Tab-separated table of C-alpha atoms and ligand atoms in Angstrom:
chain	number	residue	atom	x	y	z
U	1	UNK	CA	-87.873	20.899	-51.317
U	2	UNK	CA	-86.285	21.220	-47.729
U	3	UNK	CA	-82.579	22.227	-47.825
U	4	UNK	CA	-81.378	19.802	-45.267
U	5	UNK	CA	-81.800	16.227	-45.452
U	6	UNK	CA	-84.759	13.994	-43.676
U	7	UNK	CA	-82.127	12.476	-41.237
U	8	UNK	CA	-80.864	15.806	-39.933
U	9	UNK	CA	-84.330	16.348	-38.266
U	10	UNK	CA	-83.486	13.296	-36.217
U	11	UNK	CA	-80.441	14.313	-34.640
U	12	UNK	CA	-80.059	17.111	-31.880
U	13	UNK	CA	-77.481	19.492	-31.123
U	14	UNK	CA	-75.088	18.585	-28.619
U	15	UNK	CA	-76.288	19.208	-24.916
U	16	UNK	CA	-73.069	19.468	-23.689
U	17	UNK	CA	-72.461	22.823	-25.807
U	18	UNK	CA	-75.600	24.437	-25.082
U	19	UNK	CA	-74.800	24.289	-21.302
U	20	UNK	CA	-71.330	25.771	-22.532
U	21	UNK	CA	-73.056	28.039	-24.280
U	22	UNK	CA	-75.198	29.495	-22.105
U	23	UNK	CA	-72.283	29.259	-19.329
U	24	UNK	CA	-70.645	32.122	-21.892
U	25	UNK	CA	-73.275	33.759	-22.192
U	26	UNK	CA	-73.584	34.893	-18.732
U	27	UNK	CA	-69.469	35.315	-18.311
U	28	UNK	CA	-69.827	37.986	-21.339
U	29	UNK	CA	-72.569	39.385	-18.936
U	30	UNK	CA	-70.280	39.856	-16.151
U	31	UNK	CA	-71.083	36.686	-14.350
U	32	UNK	CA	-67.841	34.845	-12.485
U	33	UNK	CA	-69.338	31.292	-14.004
U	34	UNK	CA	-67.105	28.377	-12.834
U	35	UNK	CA	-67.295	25.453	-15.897
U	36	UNK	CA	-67.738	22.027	-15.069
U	37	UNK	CA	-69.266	20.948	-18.087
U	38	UNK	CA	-65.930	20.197	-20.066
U	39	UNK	CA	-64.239	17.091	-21.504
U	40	UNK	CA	-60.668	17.811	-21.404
U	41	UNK	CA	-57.945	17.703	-19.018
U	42	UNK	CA	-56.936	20.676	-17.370
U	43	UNK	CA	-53.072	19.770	-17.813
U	44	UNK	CA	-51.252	21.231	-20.600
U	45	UNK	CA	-49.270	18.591	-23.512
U	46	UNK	CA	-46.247	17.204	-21.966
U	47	UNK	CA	-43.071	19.076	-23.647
U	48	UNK	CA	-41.624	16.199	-24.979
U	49	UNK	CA	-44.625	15.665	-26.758
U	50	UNK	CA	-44.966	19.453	-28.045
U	51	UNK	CA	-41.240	18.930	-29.264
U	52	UNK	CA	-41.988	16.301	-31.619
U	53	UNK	CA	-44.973	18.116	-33.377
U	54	UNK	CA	-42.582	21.667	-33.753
U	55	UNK	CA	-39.307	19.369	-34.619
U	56	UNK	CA	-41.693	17.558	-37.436
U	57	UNK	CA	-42.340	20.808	-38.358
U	58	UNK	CA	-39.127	21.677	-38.926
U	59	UNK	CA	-38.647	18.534	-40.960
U	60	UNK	CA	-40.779	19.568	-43.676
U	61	UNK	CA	-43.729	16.798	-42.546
U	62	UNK	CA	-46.367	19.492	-43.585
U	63	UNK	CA	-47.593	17.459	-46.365
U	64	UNK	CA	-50.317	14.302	-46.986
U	65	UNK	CA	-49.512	11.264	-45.368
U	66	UNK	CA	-51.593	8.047	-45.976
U	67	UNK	CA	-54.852	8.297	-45.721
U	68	UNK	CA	-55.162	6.528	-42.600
U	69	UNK	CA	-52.382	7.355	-40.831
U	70	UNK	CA	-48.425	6.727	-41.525
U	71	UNK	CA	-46.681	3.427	-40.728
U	72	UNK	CA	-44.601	4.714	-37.916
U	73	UNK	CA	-47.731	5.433	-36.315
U	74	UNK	CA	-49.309	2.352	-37.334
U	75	UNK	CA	-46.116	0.612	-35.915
U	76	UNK	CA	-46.298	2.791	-32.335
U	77	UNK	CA	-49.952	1.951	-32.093
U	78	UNK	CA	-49.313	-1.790	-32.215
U	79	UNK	CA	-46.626	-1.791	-29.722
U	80	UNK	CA	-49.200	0.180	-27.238
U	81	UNK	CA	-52.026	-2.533	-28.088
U	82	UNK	CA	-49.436	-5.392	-27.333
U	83	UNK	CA	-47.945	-3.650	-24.389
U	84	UNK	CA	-50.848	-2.749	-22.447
U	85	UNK	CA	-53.252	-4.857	-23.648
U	86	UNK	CA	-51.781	-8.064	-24.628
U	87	UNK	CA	-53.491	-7.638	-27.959
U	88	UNK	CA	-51.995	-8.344	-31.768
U	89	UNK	CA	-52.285	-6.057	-34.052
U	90	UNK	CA	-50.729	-5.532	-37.708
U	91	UNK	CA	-50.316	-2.326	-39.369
U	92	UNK	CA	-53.092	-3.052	-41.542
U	93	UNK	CA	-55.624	-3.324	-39.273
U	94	UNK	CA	-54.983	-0.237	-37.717
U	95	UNK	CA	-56.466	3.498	-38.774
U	96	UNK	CA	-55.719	6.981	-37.575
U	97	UNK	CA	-58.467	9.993	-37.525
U	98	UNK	CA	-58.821	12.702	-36.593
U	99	UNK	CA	-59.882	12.371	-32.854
U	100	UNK	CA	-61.571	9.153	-31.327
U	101	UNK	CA	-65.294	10.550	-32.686
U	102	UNK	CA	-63.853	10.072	-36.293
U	103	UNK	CA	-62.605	6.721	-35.647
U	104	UNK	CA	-66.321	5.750	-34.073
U	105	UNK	CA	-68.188	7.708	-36.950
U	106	UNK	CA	-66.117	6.155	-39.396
U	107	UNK	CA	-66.976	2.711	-38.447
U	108	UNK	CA	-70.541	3.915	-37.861
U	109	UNK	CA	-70.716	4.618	-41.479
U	110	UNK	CA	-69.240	1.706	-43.446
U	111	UNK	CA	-71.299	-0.775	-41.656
U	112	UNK	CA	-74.937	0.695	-40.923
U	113	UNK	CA	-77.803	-0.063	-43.213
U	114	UNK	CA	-80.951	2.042	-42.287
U	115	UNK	CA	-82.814	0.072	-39.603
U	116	UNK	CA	-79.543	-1.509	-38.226
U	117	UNK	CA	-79.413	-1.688	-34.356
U	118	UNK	CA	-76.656	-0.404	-31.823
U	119	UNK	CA	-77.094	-0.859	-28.289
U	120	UNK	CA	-76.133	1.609	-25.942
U	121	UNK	CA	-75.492	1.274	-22.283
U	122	UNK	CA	-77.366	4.529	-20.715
U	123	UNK	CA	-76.002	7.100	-19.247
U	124	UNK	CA	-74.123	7.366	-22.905
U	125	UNK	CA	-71.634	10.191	-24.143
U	126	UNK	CA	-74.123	11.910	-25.908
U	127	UNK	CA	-72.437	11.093	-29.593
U	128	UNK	CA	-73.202	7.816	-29.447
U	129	UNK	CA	-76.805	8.210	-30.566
U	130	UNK	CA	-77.029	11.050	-32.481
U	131	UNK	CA	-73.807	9.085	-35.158
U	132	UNK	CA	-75.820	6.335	-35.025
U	133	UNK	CA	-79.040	8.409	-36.169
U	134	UNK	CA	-76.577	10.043	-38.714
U	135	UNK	CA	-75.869	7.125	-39.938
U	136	UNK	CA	-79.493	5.861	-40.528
U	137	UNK	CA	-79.417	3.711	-37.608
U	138	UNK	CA	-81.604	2.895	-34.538
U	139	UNK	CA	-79.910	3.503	-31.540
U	140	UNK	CA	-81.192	0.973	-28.837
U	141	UNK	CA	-80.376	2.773	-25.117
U	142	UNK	CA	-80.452	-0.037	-22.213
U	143	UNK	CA	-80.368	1.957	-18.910
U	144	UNK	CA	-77.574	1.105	-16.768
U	145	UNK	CA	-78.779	2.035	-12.880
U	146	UNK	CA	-76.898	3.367	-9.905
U	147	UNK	CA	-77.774	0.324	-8.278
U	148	UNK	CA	-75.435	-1.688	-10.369
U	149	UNK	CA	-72.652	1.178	-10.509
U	150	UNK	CA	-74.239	2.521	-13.664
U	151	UNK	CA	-72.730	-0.969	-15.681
U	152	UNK	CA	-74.776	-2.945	-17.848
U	153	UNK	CA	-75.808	-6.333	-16.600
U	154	UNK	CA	-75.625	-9.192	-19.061
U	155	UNK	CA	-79.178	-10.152	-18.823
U	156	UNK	CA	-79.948	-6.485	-19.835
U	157	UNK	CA	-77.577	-6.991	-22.741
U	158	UNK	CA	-79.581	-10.172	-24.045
U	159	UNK	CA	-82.788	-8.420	-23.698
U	160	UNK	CA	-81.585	-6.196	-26.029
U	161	UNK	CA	-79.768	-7.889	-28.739
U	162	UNK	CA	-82.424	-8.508	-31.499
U	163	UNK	CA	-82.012	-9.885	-35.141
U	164	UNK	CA	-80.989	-6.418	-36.841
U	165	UNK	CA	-78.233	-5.357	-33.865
U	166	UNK	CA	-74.939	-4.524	-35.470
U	167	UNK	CA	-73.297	-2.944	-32.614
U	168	UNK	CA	-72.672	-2.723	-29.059
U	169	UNK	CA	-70.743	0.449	-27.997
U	170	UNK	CA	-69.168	-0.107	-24.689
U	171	UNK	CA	-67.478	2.916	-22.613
U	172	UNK	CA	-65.077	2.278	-19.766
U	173	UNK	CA	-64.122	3.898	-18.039
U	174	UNK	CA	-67.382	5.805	-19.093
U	175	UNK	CA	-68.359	9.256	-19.753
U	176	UNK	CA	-70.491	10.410	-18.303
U	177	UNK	CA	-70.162	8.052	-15.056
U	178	UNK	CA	-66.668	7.072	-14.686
U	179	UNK	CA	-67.873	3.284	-14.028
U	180	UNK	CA	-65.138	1.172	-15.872
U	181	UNK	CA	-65.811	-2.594	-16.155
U	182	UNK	CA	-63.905	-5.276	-14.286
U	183	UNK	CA	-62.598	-8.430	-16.193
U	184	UNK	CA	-65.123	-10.562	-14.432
U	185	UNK	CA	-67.841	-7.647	-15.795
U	186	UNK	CA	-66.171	-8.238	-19.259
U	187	UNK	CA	-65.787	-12.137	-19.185
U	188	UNK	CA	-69.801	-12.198	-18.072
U	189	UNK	CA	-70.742	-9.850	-20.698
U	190	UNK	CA	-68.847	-11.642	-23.780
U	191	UNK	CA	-70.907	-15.051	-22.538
U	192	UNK	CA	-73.839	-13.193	-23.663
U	193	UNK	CA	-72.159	-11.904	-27.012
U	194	UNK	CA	-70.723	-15.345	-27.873
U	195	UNK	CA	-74.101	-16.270	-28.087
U	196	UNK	CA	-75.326	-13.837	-30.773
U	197	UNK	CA	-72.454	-14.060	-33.309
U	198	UNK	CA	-73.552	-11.393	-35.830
U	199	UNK	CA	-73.399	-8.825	-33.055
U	200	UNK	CA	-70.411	-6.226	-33.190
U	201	UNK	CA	-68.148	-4.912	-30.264
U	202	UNK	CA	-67.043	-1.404	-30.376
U	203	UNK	CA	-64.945	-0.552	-27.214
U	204	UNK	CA	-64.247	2.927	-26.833
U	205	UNK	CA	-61.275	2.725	-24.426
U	206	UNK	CA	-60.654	6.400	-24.644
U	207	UNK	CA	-60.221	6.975	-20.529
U	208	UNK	CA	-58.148	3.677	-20.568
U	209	UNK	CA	-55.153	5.282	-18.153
U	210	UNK	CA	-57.368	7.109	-16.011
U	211	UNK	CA	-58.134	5.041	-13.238
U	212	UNK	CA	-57.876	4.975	-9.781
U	213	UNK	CA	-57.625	2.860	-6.600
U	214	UNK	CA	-55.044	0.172	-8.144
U	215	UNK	CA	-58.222	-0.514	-10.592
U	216	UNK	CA	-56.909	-3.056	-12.989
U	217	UNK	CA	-58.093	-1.554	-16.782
U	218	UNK	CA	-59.102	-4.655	-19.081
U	219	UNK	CA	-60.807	-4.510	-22.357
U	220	UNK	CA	-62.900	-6.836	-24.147
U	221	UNK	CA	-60.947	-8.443	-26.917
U	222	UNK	CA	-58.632	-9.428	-24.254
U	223	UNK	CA	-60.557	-10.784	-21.840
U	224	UNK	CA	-61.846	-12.809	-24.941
U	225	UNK	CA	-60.137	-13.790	-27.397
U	226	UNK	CA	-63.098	-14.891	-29.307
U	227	UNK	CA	-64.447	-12.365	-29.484
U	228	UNK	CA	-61.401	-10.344	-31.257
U	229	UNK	CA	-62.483	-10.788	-35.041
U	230	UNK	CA	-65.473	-8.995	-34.094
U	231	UNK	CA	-63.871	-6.334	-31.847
U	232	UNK	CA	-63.037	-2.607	-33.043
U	233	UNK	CA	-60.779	-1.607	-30.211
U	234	UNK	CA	-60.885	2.631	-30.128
U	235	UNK	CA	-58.571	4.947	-28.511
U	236	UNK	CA	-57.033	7.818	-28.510
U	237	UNK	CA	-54.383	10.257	-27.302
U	238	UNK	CA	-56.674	12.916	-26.527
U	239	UNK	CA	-57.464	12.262	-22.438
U	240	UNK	CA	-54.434	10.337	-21.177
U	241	UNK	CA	-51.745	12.436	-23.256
U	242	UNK	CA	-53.717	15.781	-22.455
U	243	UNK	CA	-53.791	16.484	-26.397
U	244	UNK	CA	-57.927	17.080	-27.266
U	245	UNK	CA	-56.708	19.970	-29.851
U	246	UNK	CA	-54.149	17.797	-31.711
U	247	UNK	CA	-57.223	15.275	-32.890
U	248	UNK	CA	-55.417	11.819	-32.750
U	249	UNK	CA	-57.524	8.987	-32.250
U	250	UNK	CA	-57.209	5.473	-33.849
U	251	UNK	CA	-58.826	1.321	-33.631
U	252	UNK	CA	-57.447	-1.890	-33.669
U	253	UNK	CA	-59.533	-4.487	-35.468
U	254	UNK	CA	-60.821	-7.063	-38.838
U	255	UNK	CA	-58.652	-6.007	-42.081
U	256	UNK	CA	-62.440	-6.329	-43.935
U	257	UNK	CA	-63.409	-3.446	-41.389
U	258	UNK	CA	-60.201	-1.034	-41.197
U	259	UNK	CA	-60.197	-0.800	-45.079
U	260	UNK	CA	-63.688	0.221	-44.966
U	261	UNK	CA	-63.420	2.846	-42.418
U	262	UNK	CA	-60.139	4.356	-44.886
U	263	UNK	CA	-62.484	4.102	-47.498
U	264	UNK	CA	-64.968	6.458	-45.603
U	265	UNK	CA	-61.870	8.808	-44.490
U	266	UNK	CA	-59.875	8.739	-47.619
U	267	UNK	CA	-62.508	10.404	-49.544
U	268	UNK	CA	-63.927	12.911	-46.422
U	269	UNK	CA	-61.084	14.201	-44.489
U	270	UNK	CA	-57.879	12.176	-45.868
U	271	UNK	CA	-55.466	11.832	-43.703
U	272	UNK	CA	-55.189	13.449	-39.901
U	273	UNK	CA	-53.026	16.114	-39.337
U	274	UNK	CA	-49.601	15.462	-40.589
U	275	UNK	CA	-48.082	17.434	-37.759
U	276	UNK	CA	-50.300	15.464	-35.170
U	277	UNK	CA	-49.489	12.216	-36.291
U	278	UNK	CA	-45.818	13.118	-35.115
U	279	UNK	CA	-46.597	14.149	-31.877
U	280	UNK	CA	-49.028	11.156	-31.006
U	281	UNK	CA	-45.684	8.656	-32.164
U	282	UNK	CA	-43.846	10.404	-29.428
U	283	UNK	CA	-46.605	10.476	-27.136
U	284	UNK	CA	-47.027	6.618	-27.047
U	285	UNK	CA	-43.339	5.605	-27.646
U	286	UNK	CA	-42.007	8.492	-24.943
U	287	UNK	CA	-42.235	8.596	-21.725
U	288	UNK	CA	-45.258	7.844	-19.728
U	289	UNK	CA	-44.309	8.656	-15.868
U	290	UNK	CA	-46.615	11.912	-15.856
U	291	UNK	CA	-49.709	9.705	-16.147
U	292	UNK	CA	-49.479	8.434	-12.690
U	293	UNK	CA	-48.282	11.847	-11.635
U	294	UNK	CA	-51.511	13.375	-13.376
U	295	UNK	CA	-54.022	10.756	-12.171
U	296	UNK	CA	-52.800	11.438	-8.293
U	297	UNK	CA	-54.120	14.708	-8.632
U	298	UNK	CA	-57.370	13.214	-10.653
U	299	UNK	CA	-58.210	10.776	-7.697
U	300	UNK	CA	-57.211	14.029	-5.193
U	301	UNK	CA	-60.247	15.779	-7.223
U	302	UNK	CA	-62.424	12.883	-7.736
U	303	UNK	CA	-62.427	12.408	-3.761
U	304	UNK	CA	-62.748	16.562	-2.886
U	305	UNK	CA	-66.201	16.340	-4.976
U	306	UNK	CA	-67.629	13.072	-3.875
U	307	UNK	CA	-66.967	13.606	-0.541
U	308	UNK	CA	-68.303	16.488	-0.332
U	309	UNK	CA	-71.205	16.312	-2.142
U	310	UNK	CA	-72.403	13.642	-0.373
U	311	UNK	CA	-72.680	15.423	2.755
U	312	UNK	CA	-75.474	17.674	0.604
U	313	UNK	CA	-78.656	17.021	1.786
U	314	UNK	CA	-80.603	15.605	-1.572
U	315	UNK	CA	-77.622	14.864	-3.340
U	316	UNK	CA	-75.804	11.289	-3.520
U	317	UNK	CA	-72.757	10.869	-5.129
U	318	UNK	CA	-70.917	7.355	-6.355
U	319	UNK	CA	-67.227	7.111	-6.433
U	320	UNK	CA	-66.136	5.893	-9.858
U	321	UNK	CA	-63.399	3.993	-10.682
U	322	UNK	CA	-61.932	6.173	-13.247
U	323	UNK	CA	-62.586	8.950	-16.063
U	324	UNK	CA	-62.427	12.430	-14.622
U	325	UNK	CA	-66.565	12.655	-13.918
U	326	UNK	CA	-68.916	11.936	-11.351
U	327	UNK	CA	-72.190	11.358	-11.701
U	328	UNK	CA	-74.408	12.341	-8.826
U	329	UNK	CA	-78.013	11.615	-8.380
U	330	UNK	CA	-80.428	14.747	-7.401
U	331	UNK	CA	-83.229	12.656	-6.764
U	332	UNK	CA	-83.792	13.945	-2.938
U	333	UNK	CA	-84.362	17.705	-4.690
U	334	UNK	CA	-86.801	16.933	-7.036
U	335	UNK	CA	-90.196	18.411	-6.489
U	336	UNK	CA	-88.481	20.788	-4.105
U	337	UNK	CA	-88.941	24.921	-4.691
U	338	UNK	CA	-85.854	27.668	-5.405
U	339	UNK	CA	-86.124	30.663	-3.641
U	340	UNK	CA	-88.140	32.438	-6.330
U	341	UNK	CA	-90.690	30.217	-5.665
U	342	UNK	CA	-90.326	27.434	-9.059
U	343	UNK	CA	-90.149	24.474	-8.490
U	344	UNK	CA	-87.070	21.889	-9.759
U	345	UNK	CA	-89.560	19.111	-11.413
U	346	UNK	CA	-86.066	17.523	-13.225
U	347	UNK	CA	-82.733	17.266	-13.343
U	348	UNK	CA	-82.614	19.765	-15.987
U	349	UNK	CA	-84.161	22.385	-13.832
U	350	UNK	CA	-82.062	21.712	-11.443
U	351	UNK	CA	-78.835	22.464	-13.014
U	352	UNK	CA	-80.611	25.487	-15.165
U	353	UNK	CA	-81.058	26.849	-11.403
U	354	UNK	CA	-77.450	26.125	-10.618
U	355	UNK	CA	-76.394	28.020	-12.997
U	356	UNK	CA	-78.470	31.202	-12.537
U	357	UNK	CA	-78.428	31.273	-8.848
U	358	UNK	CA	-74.770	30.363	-8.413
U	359	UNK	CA	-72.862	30.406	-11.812
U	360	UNK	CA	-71.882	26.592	-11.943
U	361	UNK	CA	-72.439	24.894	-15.442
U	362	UNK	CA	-72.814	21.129	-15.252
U	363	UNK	CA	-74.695	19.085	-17.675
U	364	UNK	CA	-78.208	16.902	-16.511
U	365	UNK	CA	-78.363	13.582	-16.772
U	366	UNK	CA	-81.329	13.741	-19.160
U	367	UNK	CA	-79.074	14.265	-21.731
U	368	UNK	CA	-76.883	11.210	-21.439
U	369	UNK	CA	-79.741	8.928	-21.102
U	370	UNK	CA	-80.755	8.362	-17.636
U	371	UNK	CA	-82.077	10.824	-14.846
U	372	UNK	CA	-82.297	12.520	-12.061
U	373	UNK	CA	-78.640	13.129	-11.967
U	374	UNK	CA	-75.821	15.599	-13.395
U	375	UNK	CA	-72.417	15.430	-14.440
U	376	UNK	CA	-69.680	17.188	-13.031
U	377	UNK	CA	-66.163	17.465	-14.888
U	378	UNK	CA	-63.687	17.674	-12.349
U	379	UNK	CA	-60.491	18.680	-14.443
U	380	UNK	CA	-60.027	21.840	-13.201
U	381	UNK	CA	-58.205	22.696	-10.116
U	382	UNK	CA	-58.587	22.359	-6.856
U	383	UNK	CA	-59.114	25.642	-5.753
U	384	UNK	CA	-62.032	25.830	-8.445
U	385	UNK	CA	-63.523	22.862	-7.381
U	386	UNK	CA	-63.843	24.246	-4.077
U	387	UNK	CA	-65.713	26.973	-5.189
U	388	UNK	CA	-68.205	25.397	-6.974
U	389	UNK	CA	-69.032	22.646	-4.212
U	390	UNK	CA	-69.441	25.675	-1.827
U	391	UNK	CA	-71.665	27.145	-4.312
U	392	UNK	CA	-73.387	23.801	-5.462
U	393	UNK	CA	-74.213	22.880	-1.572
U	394	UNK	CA	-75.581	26.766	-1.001
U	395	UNK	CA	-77.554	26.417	-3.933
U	396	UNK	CA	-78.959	22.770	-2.154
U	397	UNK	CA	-79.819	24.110	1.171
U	398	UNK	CA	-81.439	27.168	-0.230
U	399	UNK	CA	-84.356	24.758	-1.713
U	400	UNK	CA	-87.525	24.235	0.410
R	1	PLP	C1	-66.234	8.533	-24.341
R	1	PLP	C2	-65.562	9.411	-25.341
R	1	PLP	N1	-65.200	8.883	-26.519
R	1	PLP	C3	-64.598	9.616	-27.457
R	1	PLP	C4	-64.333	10.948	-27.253
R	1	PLP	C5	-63.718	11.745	-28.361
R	1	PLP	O1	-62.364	11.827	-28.266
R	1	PLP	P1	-61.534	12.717	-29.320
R	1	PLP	O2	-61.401	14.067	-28.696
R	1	PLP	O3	-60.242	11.999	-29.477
R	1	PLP	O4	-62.323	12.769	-30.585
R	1	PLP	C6	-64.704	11.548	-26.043
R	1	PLP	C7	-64.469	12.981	-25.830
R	1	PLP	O5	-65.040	13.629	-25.010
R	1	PLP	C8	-65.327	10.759	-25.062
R	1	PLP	O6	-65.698	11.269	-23.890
């Protein structure tokens, strides 16, 4: 009998980390590798924010809390739903994990049967599937193209809704793309979902503050109301409040659902870190002027990189609305040979070569769902980024 269980076999490891590791690999070796492959801001946790975790601390909150997070965060959490999304919430239909992927997973698991549908707009942050294989599920990936800013189109959506679709997961702004969906985007997209009333939305607003241009950040349950009852509105503290290692995320949604998902939590993890929980209060309830400050030097980034690479010959380069990724396409070097002679036949060849010849670790597109393209984190600095677009374009014109 085979240790590990039959679903296991369908899952993969995460792409993201074997870029990553390979990227290490070949530091260790002396290599000067520049990393664009990561999810996190570059910006260290406000003070303020810091304060509250050491001062909580200090107050002897080292112990369990509720399972599914304490009221005061509860309470902080539905002041930020009403406040910047015009959504009601009560404490009891709110839950705390640990991190926005225990929020999703959680809800993943109390409502998939095996054979149960999600539909995925592709390019998808590569968790998406592989919890929804974990969970005995079918993930159903609808492919989003650059044409249409990398956004599912409604008609797309219908196609894909069938009788055993639970789910839709919607990202936006999106990882890996940084397309975020307009209201009008939203409003056309519920028309379809109205229609199909045993279908599920699960919004994963994580990027919510990071957008650019005077973008105006909607999501779903408030563009329609009718749709709320059915809506599991996810966020998080991680991106916005530069806090990935403190492992805060939490939803909005039914009562019948949030006492599922503590069900799930309270007997895996229990509650999330006691310690964390106080930070994230201050984090939403304090101040929030170093967003804007933080996002001015996102959108100086974001337009460094896209500018840039679009003046590569084979490369083309959107300008998202928001997230801190771009998503170029390397369709025009496809088929074309490296110096040594091989040829780049995909995208994942392509940014294998990227890294060997020039030491820049990106991740291909293949592995969020749709190719030829890459993904470039640009939440490092400035100087860094310059460095690897010098390198990425040298790496370009050196294919025949
Ligand atoms: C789209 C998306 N959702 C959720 C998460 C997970 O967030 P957390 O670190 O809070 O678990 C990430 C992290 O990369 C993400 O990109």
């Amino acid at each position: 009998m085979s240790l590990l269980a039959d679903r296991l076999a369908r899952v993969k490891p995460s792409p993201t980390m074997a870029i990553t590791a390979l990227a290490t690999e070949l530091k260790e070796a002396g290599r000067n590798v520049i990393t664009l492959s990561q999810g996190e801001p570059d910006f260290d946790t406000p003070d303020n924010i810091k304060e509250a975790g050491i001062a909580a601390i200090r107050r002897g909150e080292t112990k369990y809390t509720v399972f599914d997070g304490r009221i005061e965060l509860k309470r902080a959490i539905c002041q930020k739903f009403k406040r910047e999304n015009g959504l009601d919430y009560e404490p009891s239909q709110i839950s705390v994990s640990n991190g926005g992927k225990q929020v999703l997973y959680n809800a993943l698991v109390a409502t998939l049967s095996p054979g149960d549908e999600v539909v995925i707009p592709a390019p998808y942050w590569v968790s998406y599937p592989e919890m929804v294989l974990l969970c005995d599920g079918e993930p159903v990936p609808v492919a989003c193209s650059q044409n249409n800013g990398f956004k599912m189109r409604p008609e797309d959506l219908d196609a894909a809704i069938g009788p055993k679709t639970k789910w839709l997961i919607l990202n936006s702004p999106s990882n890996p793309t940084g397309a975020a969906y307009t209201e009008r985007d939203l409003k056309e997209l519920s028309e379809v979902l109205l229609k199909h009333p045993h279908v599920w939305v699960m919004t994963d607003d994580m990027y919510e503050h990071l957008v650019y241009d005077d973008f105006q950040y909607r999501t779903i349950a408030q563009v329609e109301p009718r749709l709320y009852e059915r809506t599991l509105t996810v966020n998080g503290v991680s991106k916005a409040y530069c806090m990935t290692g403190w492992r805060i995320g939490y939803a909005g949604g039914s009562k019948q659902l949030i006492k599922a998902m503590g069900a799930v939590q309270s007997n895996s993890t229990a509650n999330p870190c006691s310690i964390s929980q106080a930070a994230a209060i201050e984090a939403l309830n304090g101040p929030q002027d170093f967003i804007p400050k933080n996002n001015a030097k996102f959108k100086e980034r974001r337009d460094l990189v896209v500018d840039w690479l679009n003046r590569v010959p084979g490369l083309h380069c959107p300008r998202p609305a928001g997230a801190f990724y771009v998503y170029p396409s390397c369709a025009g070097l496809i088929g074309k040979k490296t110096p040594k002679g091989e040829t780049i036949a995909s995208d994942e060849d392509f940014v294998r070569y990227l890294l060997e010849a020039e030491g820049v670790a990106v991740v291909h597109g293949t592995a969020f769902g749709l190719a030829p393209h890459f993904r470039i984190s640009y939440a490092t600095s400035t100087e860094e980024l310059q460095d690897a677009c010098t390198r990425i374009e040298r790496a370009c014109r050196a294919l025949s």
